[in-house]
Every structure is written in C-alpha cells, then in structure tokens.
Coordinates of C-alpha atoms and ligand atoms in Angstrom, one line a residue:
K2 CA -10.6 -8.4 10.3
E3 CA -7.0 -7.4 10.9
Y4 CA -4.4 -7.1 8.1
N5 CA -0.8 -8.2 7.6
V6 CA 0.9 -5.2 6.0
A7 CA 4.3 -5.1 4.2
I8 CA 6.1 -1.8 3.5
L9 CA 8.5 -2.2 0.6
G10 CA 11.2 0.5 0.7
A11 CA 10.7 1.0 4.5
T12 CA 14.1 2.6 5.1
G13 CA 13.6 5.4 2.4
A14 CA 12.4 9.0 2.6
V15 CA 8.8 7.9 1.7
G16 CA 9.0 4.4 3.4
T17 CA 9.8 5.9 6.9
R18 CA 6.7 8.2 6.5
M19 CA 4.6 5.2 5.4
I20 CA 5.4 3.6 8.7
Q21 CA 4.2 6.8 10.6
Q22 CA 1.1 7.2 8.4
L23 CA 0.2 3.5 8.9
E24 CA 0.6 3.9 12.7
Q25 CA -1.9 6.8 12.6
S26 CA -4.3 5.1 10.1
T27 CA -7.7 3.5 10.7
I28 CA -6.4 0.2 9.2
P29 CA -6.4 -2.6 11.8
V30 CA -2.9 -4.0 11.5
K31 CA -2.1 -7.5 12.7
N32 CA 1.5 -7.6 11.7
V33 CA 3.9 -5.3 9.8
K34 CA 6.9 -6.4 7.7
L35 CA 9.5 -3.8 6.9
L36 CA 11.2 -4.7 3.6
A37 CA 14.2 -3.0 1.9
S38 CA 17.4 -4.1 0.1
A39 CA 20.0 -6.5 1.4
K40 CA 22.0 -3.5 2.6
S41 CA 19.4 -2.7 5.3
A42 CA 18.6 -6.2 6.4
G43 CA 18.9 -6.4 10.2
K44 CA 18.4 -2.7 10.8
Q45 CA 16.0 -2.0 13.6
L46 CA 13.0 0.3 13.1
S47 CA 9.8 0.4 15.1
F48 CA 6.0 0.2 14.6
K49 CA 3.7 1.6 17.3
G50 CA 6.6 1.5 19.8
Q51 CA 7.5 -2.1 19.1
P52 CA 10.9 -2.9 17.4
V53 CA 10.7 -4.4 13.9
T54 CA 13.8 -5.8 12.1
V55 CA 14.1 -4.8 8.4
E56 CA 14.2 -7.8 6.1
E57 CA 15.7 -8.2 2.6
T58 CA 13.0 -8.4 0.0
T59 CA 12.4 -11.7 -1.7
P60 CA 9.3 -13.1 -3.4
A61 CA 8.7 -15.2 -0.2
S62 CA 8.6 -12.0 1.8
F63 CA 5.0 -11.6 0.6
D64 CA 3.6 -15.0 1.8
G65 CA 0.6 -14.2 4.0
V66 CA 0.7 -10.5 3.4
D67 CA -2.7 -8.8 2.7
I68 CA -1.6 -5.2 1.9
V69 CA 1.7 -4.0 0.4
L70 CA 2.6 -0.3 0.5
S71 CA 5.6 0.2 -1.8
S72 CA 8.0 3.0 -2.6
A73 CA 11.4 1.3 -3.4
G74 CA 11.7 2.5 -7.1
G75 CA 10.0 1.5 -10.3
S76 CA 12.2 -1.5 -11.1
V77 CA 11.8 -3.0 -7.6
S78 CA 8.0 -2.6 -7.9
K79 CA 8.0 -4.3 -11.3
K80 CA 10.0 -7.2 -9.9
F81 CA 8.2 -7.8 -6.7
L82 CA 4.6 -6.6 -6.9
P83 CA 3.4 -9.3 -9.3
E84 CA 4.9 -11.8 -6.8
A85 CA 2.9 -10.2 -4.0
V86 CA -0.3 -10.2 -6.1
K87 CA 0.3 -13.9 -7.0
R88 CA 0.3 -14.5 -3.2
G89 CA -3.0 -12.8 -2.7
A90 CA -1.9 -9.3 -1.6
V91 CA -3.3 -6.0 -2.7
C92 CA -0.6 -3.5 -3.4
V93 CA -0.7 0.3 -3.3
D94 CA 2.4 1.4 -5.3
N95 CA 3.9 4.8 -5.0
T96 CA 6.3 4.3 -8.0
S97 CA 5.5 5.1 -11.7
A98 CA 5.9 1.4 -12.6
F99 CA 2.2 0.6 -13.2
R100 CA 0.5 4.0 -13.3
M101 CA -0.4 4.0 -17.0
E102 CA -1.5 0.3 -17.2
P103 CA -5.1 0.3 -18.3
D104 CA -6.2 -2.1 -15.6
V105 CA -4.4 -0.3 -12.8
P106 CA -6.4 2.5 -11.1
L107 CA -4.5 5.7 -10.5
V108 CA -6.1 7.1 -7.4
V109 CA -6.3 10.3 -5.3
P110 CA -9.2 9.5 -3.0
E111 CA -10.5 13.1 -2.9
V112 CA -10.8 13.0 -6.7
N113 CA -11.5 9.5 -8.0
E114 CA -12.0 7.1 -5.1
E115 CA -14.6 5.1 -7.1
A116 CA -11.8 3.9 -9.5
L117 CA -10.4 1.7 -6.6
K118 CA -13.2 -0.9 -7.2
D119 CA -11.6 -1.8 -10.6
H120 CA -8.3 -2.9 -9.2
H121 CA -6.7 -6.3 -10.1
G122 CA -4.3 -6.4 -7.2
I123 CA -2.4 -3.2 -7.8
V124 CA -3.5 0.4 -7.2
A125 CA -1.1 3.2 -8.3
N126 CA -0.4 6.3 -6.4
P127 CA 0.2 9.3 -8.7
N128 CA 3.3 11.4 -8.9
C129 CA 3.7 13.9 -5.9
S130 CA 3.2 17.0 -8.0
T131 CA 0.2 15.6 -9.8
I132 CA -1.5 14.7 -6.5
Q133 CA -1.5 18.2 -4.9
M134 CA -2.6 19.8 -8.2
V135 CA -5.6 17.6 -8.7
V136 CA -6.7 17.9 -5.1
A137 CA -6.8 21.7 -5.6
L138 CA -8.4 21.6 -9.1
E139 CA -11.0 18.8 -8.9
P140 CA -13.4 20.8 -6.7
I141 CA -13.1 23.7 -9.2
R142 CA -13.7 21.3 -12.1
Q143 CA -16.7 19.8 -10.4
A144 CA -18.2 23.3 -9.8
F145 CA -17.3 25.2 -12.9
G146 CA -15.7 22.9 -15.5
L147 CA -12.0 23.0 -16.4
N148 CA -10.6 23.9 -19.8
Q149 CA -6.9 24.3 -19.5
I150 CA -4.1 24.0 -16.9
I151 CA -0.6 25.6 -17.2
V152 CA 1.5 24.7 -14.2
S153 CA 5.0 25.5 -13.1
T154 CA 6.4 23.6 -10.1
Y155 CA 8.9 24.4 -7.4
Q156 CA 9.8 20.9 -6.2
A157 CA 11.6 19.9 -3.0
A158 CA 14.8 17.8 -3.0
S159 CA 13.2 15.0 -1.0
G160 CA 11.1 14.0 -4.1
A161 CA 14.3 12.4 -5.4
G162 CA 14.7 10.3 -2.2
Q163 CA 16.7 10.4 0.9
S164 CA 20.0 10.5 -0.9
A165 CA 19.0 13.7 -2.8
L166 CA 18.1 15.3 0.5
N167 CA 21.5 14.3 2.0
E168 CA 23.2 15.8 -1.1
L169 CA 21.4 19.1 -0.8
R170 CA 22.4 19.3 2.9
Q171 CA 26.0 18.5 2.1
E172 CA 26.2 21.0 -0.7
S173 CA 24.6 23.8 1.4
Q174 CA 27.2 23.1 4.1
D175 CA 30.0 23.1 1.6
Y176 CA 28.8 26.4 0.1
L177 CA 28.6 28.1 3.5
D178 CA 32.1 26.7 4.3
G179 CA 33.4 28.3 1.1
K180 CA 34.1 25.0 -0.6
D181 CA 33.5 24.1 -4.3
M182 CA 30.2 22.2 -4.3
K183 CA 30.2 21.7 -8.1
A184 CA 32.5 18.6 -8.1
D185 CA 30.4 16.5 -5.7
A186 CA 26.9 16.2 -7.2
K187 CA 26.0 12.6 -7.8
I188 CA 22.3 12.3 -7.6
L189 CA 20.4 15.4 -8.8
P190 CA 18.8 16.3 -11.1
T191 CA 18.1 12.6 -11.5
K192 CA 20.0 9.3 -10.9
G193 CA 18.7 8.2 -14.3
D194 CA 20.8 10.7 -16.4
K195 CA 24.5 11.1 -17.1
K196 CA 25.3 14.6 -15.7
H197 CA 24.8 15.8 -12.2
Y198 CA 24.5 19.4 -10.9
P199 CA 24.4 21.0 -7.4
L200 CA 20.9 22.1 -6.2
A201 CA 22.1 24.2 -3.2
F202 CA 21.7 27.9 -4.1
N203 CA 20.6 26.8 -7.5
L204 CA 17.5 25.8 -9.6
L205 CA 17.4 22.7 -11.8
P206 CA 14.7 22.7 -14.6
Q207 CA 15.0 19.0 -15.0
I208 CA 13.1 16.4 -13.0
D209 CA 13.5 12.8 -14.3
V210 CA 14.9 12.2 -17.8
F211 CA 13.9 14.0 -21.0
E212 CA 11.5 12.8 -23.6
D213 CA 12.2 13.2 -27.3
D214 CA 9.9 16.3 -27.5
G215 CA 12.0 18.2 -24.9
Y216 CA 9.6 17.8 -22.0
S217 CA 11.0 16.1 -18.9
H218 CA 9.3 12.8 -17.9
E219 CA 8.0 14.6 -14.7
E220 CA 6.3 17.1 -16.9
W221 CA 4.9 14.2 -19.0
K222 CA 3.6 12.6 -15.8
M223 CA 1.8 15.7 -14.7
I224 CA 0.1 16.0 -18.1
H225 CA -1.0 12.4 -18.6
E226 CA -1.6 11.4 -14.9
T227 CA -3.9 14.4 -14.5
K228 CA -6.0 13.3 -17.5
K229 CA -6.2 9.7 -16.3
I230 CA -7.2 10.8 -12.7
M231 CA -9.8 13.4 -13.7
L232 CA -11.1 12.0 -17.0
N233 CA -10.1 8.3 -16.8
D234 CA -8.2 8.6 -20.1
M235 CA -4.4 9.5 -20.1
N236 CA -4.8 11.1 -23.6
A237 CA -8.1 12.9 -23.0
K238 CA -8.5 16.1 -25.0
D239 CA -11.2 17.7 -22.8
I240 CA -8.7 19.4 -20.5
K241 CA -5.5 20.8 -22.0
V242 CA -2.5 20.5 -19.6
T243 CA 1.1 21.7 -19.9
A244 CA 3.8 21.8 -17.3
T245 CA 7.3 23.1 -16.4
C246 CA 8.9 21.2 -13.5
V247 CA 11.7 22.7 -11.5
R248 CA 13.7 21.4 -8.6
V249 CA 14.3 24.0 -5.9
P250 CA 16.7 23.9 -2.9
V251 CA 13.9 23.2 -0.4
P252 CA 14.1 20.0 1.6
I253 CA 10.4 19.1 1.9
A254 CA 7.1 20.3 0.3
H255 CA 6.4 21.2 -3.3
G256 CA 5.0 24.6 -4.5
E257 CA 3.1 25.0 -7.7
S258 CA 2.0 28.1 -9.6
I259 CA -1.1 27.0 -11.5
Y260 CA -2.8 29.0 -14.2
F261 CA -6.2 27.5 -15.2
T262 CA -9.3 28.4 -17.2
V263 CA -12.9 27.3 -16.3
D264 CA -15.8 26.7 -18.7
D265 CA -17.9 29.5 -17.2
P266 CA -16.4 33.0 -17.9
T267 CA -18.5 34.7 -15.2
V268 CA -16.9 32.8 -12.3
T269 CA -15.3 35.1 -9.7
V270 CA -12.4 34.6 -7.2
D271 CA -14.9 34.7 -4.3
Q272 CA -16.8 31.7 -5.9
L273 CA -13.6 29.8 -6.2
R274 CA -12.7 30.5 -2.6
A275 CA -16.1 29.4 -1.5
V276 CA -15.7 26.0 -3.3
L277 CA -12.1 25.5 -2.0
K278 CA -13.0 26.4 1.6
D279 CA -15.1 23.2 1.8
A280 CA -13.1 21.0 -0.5
P281 CA -11.8 17.6 1.0
G282 CA -8.1 17.7 1.8
V283 CA -7.8 21.4 1.0
V284 CA -6.9 24.1 3.4
L285 CA -7.4 27.6 2.0
Q286 CA -4.7 30.1 3.1
D287 CA -5.5 33.1 1.1
D288 CA -5.4 36.5 2.8
P289 CA -3.0 38.8 1.1
A290 CA -4.0 41.8 3.3
H291 CA -2.5 39.8 6.2
Q292 CA 0.3 38.2 4.1
V293 CA -1.3 34.8 4.6
Y294 CA -0.4 32.2 1.8
P295 CA 0.9 28.7 1.7
Q296 CA 4.6 28.1 2.4
P297 CA 6.6 24.8 2.3
I298 CA 8.0 25.2 5.9
N299 CA 4.4 25.3 7.2
A300 CA 3.2 22.3 5.1
V301 CA 5.8 19.9 6.3
G302 CA 4.3 17.0 8.3
K303 CA 0.7 17.9 7.2
R304 CA -1.6 15.7 5.2
D305 CA -3.5 18.6 3.6
T306 CA -3.0 20.5 0.4
F307 CA -2.7 24.3 1.0
V308 CA -4.1 26.8 -1.5
G309 CA -3.7 30.5 -1.8
R310 CA -2.8 33.6 -4.0
L311 CA -6.1 33.1 -5.9
R312 CA -6.3 35.8 -8.6
A313 CA -8.3 36.4 -11.7
D314 CA -6.4 37.0 -14.9
E315 CA -8.0 40.5 -15.5
E316 CA -7.5 40.2 -19.3
T317 CA -9.0 36.8 -19.8
P318 CA -12.5 36.0 -18.4
G319 CA -12.6 32.6 -16.7
A320 CA -8.9 32.4 -16.2
F321 CA -7.1 32.4 -12.8
N322 CA -3.8 32.0 -11.0
M323 CA -3.2 30.1 -7.7
W324 CA -0.4 28.8 -5.6
V325 CA -0.6 25.3 -4.1
V326 CA 1.7 23.7 -1.5
A327 CA 1.8 20.2 0.0
D328 CA 4.2 17.9 1.8
N329 CA 5.5 15.8 -1.1
L330 CA 6.4 13.0 1.2
L331 CA 3.0 12.8 2.8
K332 CA 0.1 13.9 0.6
G333 CA 2.4 13.5 -2.4
A334 CA 3.4 10.0 -1.4
A335 CA 3.1 8.2 2.0
W336 CA -0.2 9.6 3.1
N337 CA -1.9 9.2 -0.3
T338 CA -0.7 5.6 -0.3
V339 CA -2.0 4.8 3.2
E340 CA -5.2 6.8 2.4
N341 CA -5.8 4.6 -0.7
A342 CA -5.2 1.5 1.5
E343 CA -7.7 2.9 4.1
R344 CA -10.4 3.4 1.4
L345 CA -9.7 -0.1 0.0
V346 CA -10.3 -1.6 3.5
A347 CA -13.3 0.6 4.2
N348 CA -14.9 -0.3 0.9
G349 CA -14.3 -4.1 1.3
L350 CA -11.9 -4.2 -1.7
I351 CA -9.1 -6.2 0.0
Ligands
A2P413 P1 17.8 0.4 1.2 O1 17.8 1.5 2.3 O2 18.1 -0.9 1.8 O3 18.6 0.7 0.0 P2 14.7 6.5 -1.2 O4 13.5 6.8 -2.2 O5 14.7 7.4 -0.1 O6 16.0 6.5 -2.0 O7 14.4 5.0 -0.7 C1 14.4 3.9 -1.5 C2 14.0 2.7 -0.7 O8 13.9 1.5 -1.6 C3 14.9 2.3 0.4 O9 14.1 1.7 1.5 C4 15.7 1.2 -0.2 O10 16.3 0.3 0.7 C5 14.7 0.5 -1.0 N1 15.3 -0.3 -2.1 C6 16.2 0.1 -3.0 N2 16.5 -1.0 -3.8 C7 15.8 -2.1 -3.4 C8 15.8 -3.4 -3.8 N3 16.5 -3.9 -4.8 N4 14.9 -4.2 -3.1 C9 14.2 -3.8 -2.1 N5 14.2 -2.5 -1.6 C10 15.0 -1.6 -2.3

C-alpha cells in the first residue's frame, strides 16, 4: 500500500525538516500535500525533486489523506486534526495540543513504541527536550531502575520556530555591528508572554509561559511527559523528576545536563557505558582523555541522541551526571514524528 501524506506547517523550521525526513523514510508515499497558512499558499517547495505547491489549510485539505504530520502550533492542531481524523487520517502531532489526553499515546519509539497500538487517530510527539532525555535514560532505567532525574537544559533558539532563529541571527549581527539589540526582540523568550528579551550573547531562563508554582511550562512538560512516556502515567510517583529549562544562543541542537539516581547503588560508570553503547538511537561520545563529548554543532542534521561526560557522584552511591545532545529539529521533532509514522505503518496501525 502507498500512502497520501499531508505535512501541516510545511514551511516552518520543523515542517521543512519533516519533508526531508519523509523523503528519506521507509514509508511508501503516493502523494504529499504541503499545508501552511494563507500567507504561504502558492509558495513552491519540493518533494523528492518534484515541485509541490504549498496550500492554505482548510478542513477539506484532509480529504483522502492517510497520514498527517503536523507542526504548525497547538491551536492549529486543535482546530484541524479532529477534522483530519474525521476524514480517516492518522495524525502524528508535534505540538503540545493533545499530549496529555488520556487516549492519545505520547511516543518515542525507542522507549514506548507499544503505546502506538492504543491510538484513536492521533499520536503525540513529545517536547524536544523530553525526547532526547528519555532516549538516553530509558536503557538505564531498563537495566538498573531509575529513582530521580534532575535536569538542566541548554536549548537552541530553533525550538521556538524559524522566527526565533531569524531573531537570534539579527541580534547577533546587530551586536557585532555595535547596535543596540535590546529594542528589537519580538519573539523570545516566548511569543505567548508579554515581554521579550534578546537571546544573542545572553541566556534566558524562560521557555514557554510560567505556571503558578514558578516553573515554566517547558519544565512542566519535561516532568509530566517523562512520566507519561516511561510509566504511562503523567503523575506517576515512581520516578521523581525536576527541571530547569534555559534558552541559549545556539541555533540548533539542545544540550542537557542530567543528574540521575538508579535503584542499584553498586552500579558503575562502566556498566552505564556498556548499556548506552548498545542502546537504540544513542551514540556514546565519552572519552575525556581525548576531549570527546557531545556538542551541538556536531549533532546538527543527525537523527541520533549523543551521550557523554558520564560521571559518578562520588558522595552519593547510585547517582550520576551525564551530558546529552540532540538535534531538536530532528530527533526532537521532525525525525521522531516521521519515525512514529514509520512504526505505525510497519505495525499495520494505519
Ligand atoms: P506559514 O509559513 O504560512 O505561517 P515555525 O514553527 O517555524 O514558526 O512554523 C510554523 C508553521 O505553522 C509554518 O509552516 C506556518 O505557516 C504554519 N502555520 C501557522 N499558522 C497556521 C495556520 N493558521 N494554519 C496553517 N498553518 C499555519
């Protein structure tokens, strides 16, 4: 069977990568529709060398579509994905719109592929920072059990979309030209809040809006999505998770400093390395003697999650630090979405 695929948000930072990842995927594609807002209608993009004209998204856009890959923002997903499902499509959604719905699987194939079978037309892709963290931690959890996760993120500008990436470029240019960049920020830290600050030559400890308890919504997502993916319960108590999320002036690829404790206090760093070396989707880059460790510039364009800087907390048995990097637009978004669609197809779930 061949599939009609629609990409919703095809002109965005993630959408353009969804096109590339779909070109390279195992999914037999009959026809591809590239959907965006009215602003982009008529724009020419291409799929496998053939020109494709971008169309404005309407409910009728999903007539005859088998698979929807979407990354056009939560409100756009909320509006259009139920229309697509009504028309018989299966949607893999990269936005946060449906992630916490009880009947929507939240899936990272390396961790909980089996959850795909419970879909009712929508599968959610987790947040980019959550994805790379669970890819690195799930093999450790499987081997040794996991008690607690304390994560601090170093997140790239592109996680906030193409416009944030453009804003970082412009601010960097302005700064180097000796101009005042403070006046111009319009996007970061988040479109959803009132004030905006420059990211160039700066750090912003705000990703998404704040909750009443002082955590940012990005931090909330890392905590509750991790529990839903690993334990199938967004409020599970079996693993304690806490997070600090920071935007850094890097264009693409998120870094994460992760402190974690395992159930077995006798576990060694060598045992962790042995597990991670063979873990699906993980590339171990951990050789301090030769200054080998994951870096964003080396992760750009790769589907893998890179892990290094593994160290035992000498004062706490069973506690460790590690450093994890992945391309937030690929494993954190476009690739995980296409990978979920590949597994749906391979498992006969579409
Ligand atoms: P457009 O380029 O026409 O605005 P990013 O995450 O990089 O900001 O990209 C967001 C994507 O979502 C773009 O492809 C954008 O299309 C698309 N988009 C934004 N609003 C809508 C909408 N109302 N309907 C369909 N697509 C939308």
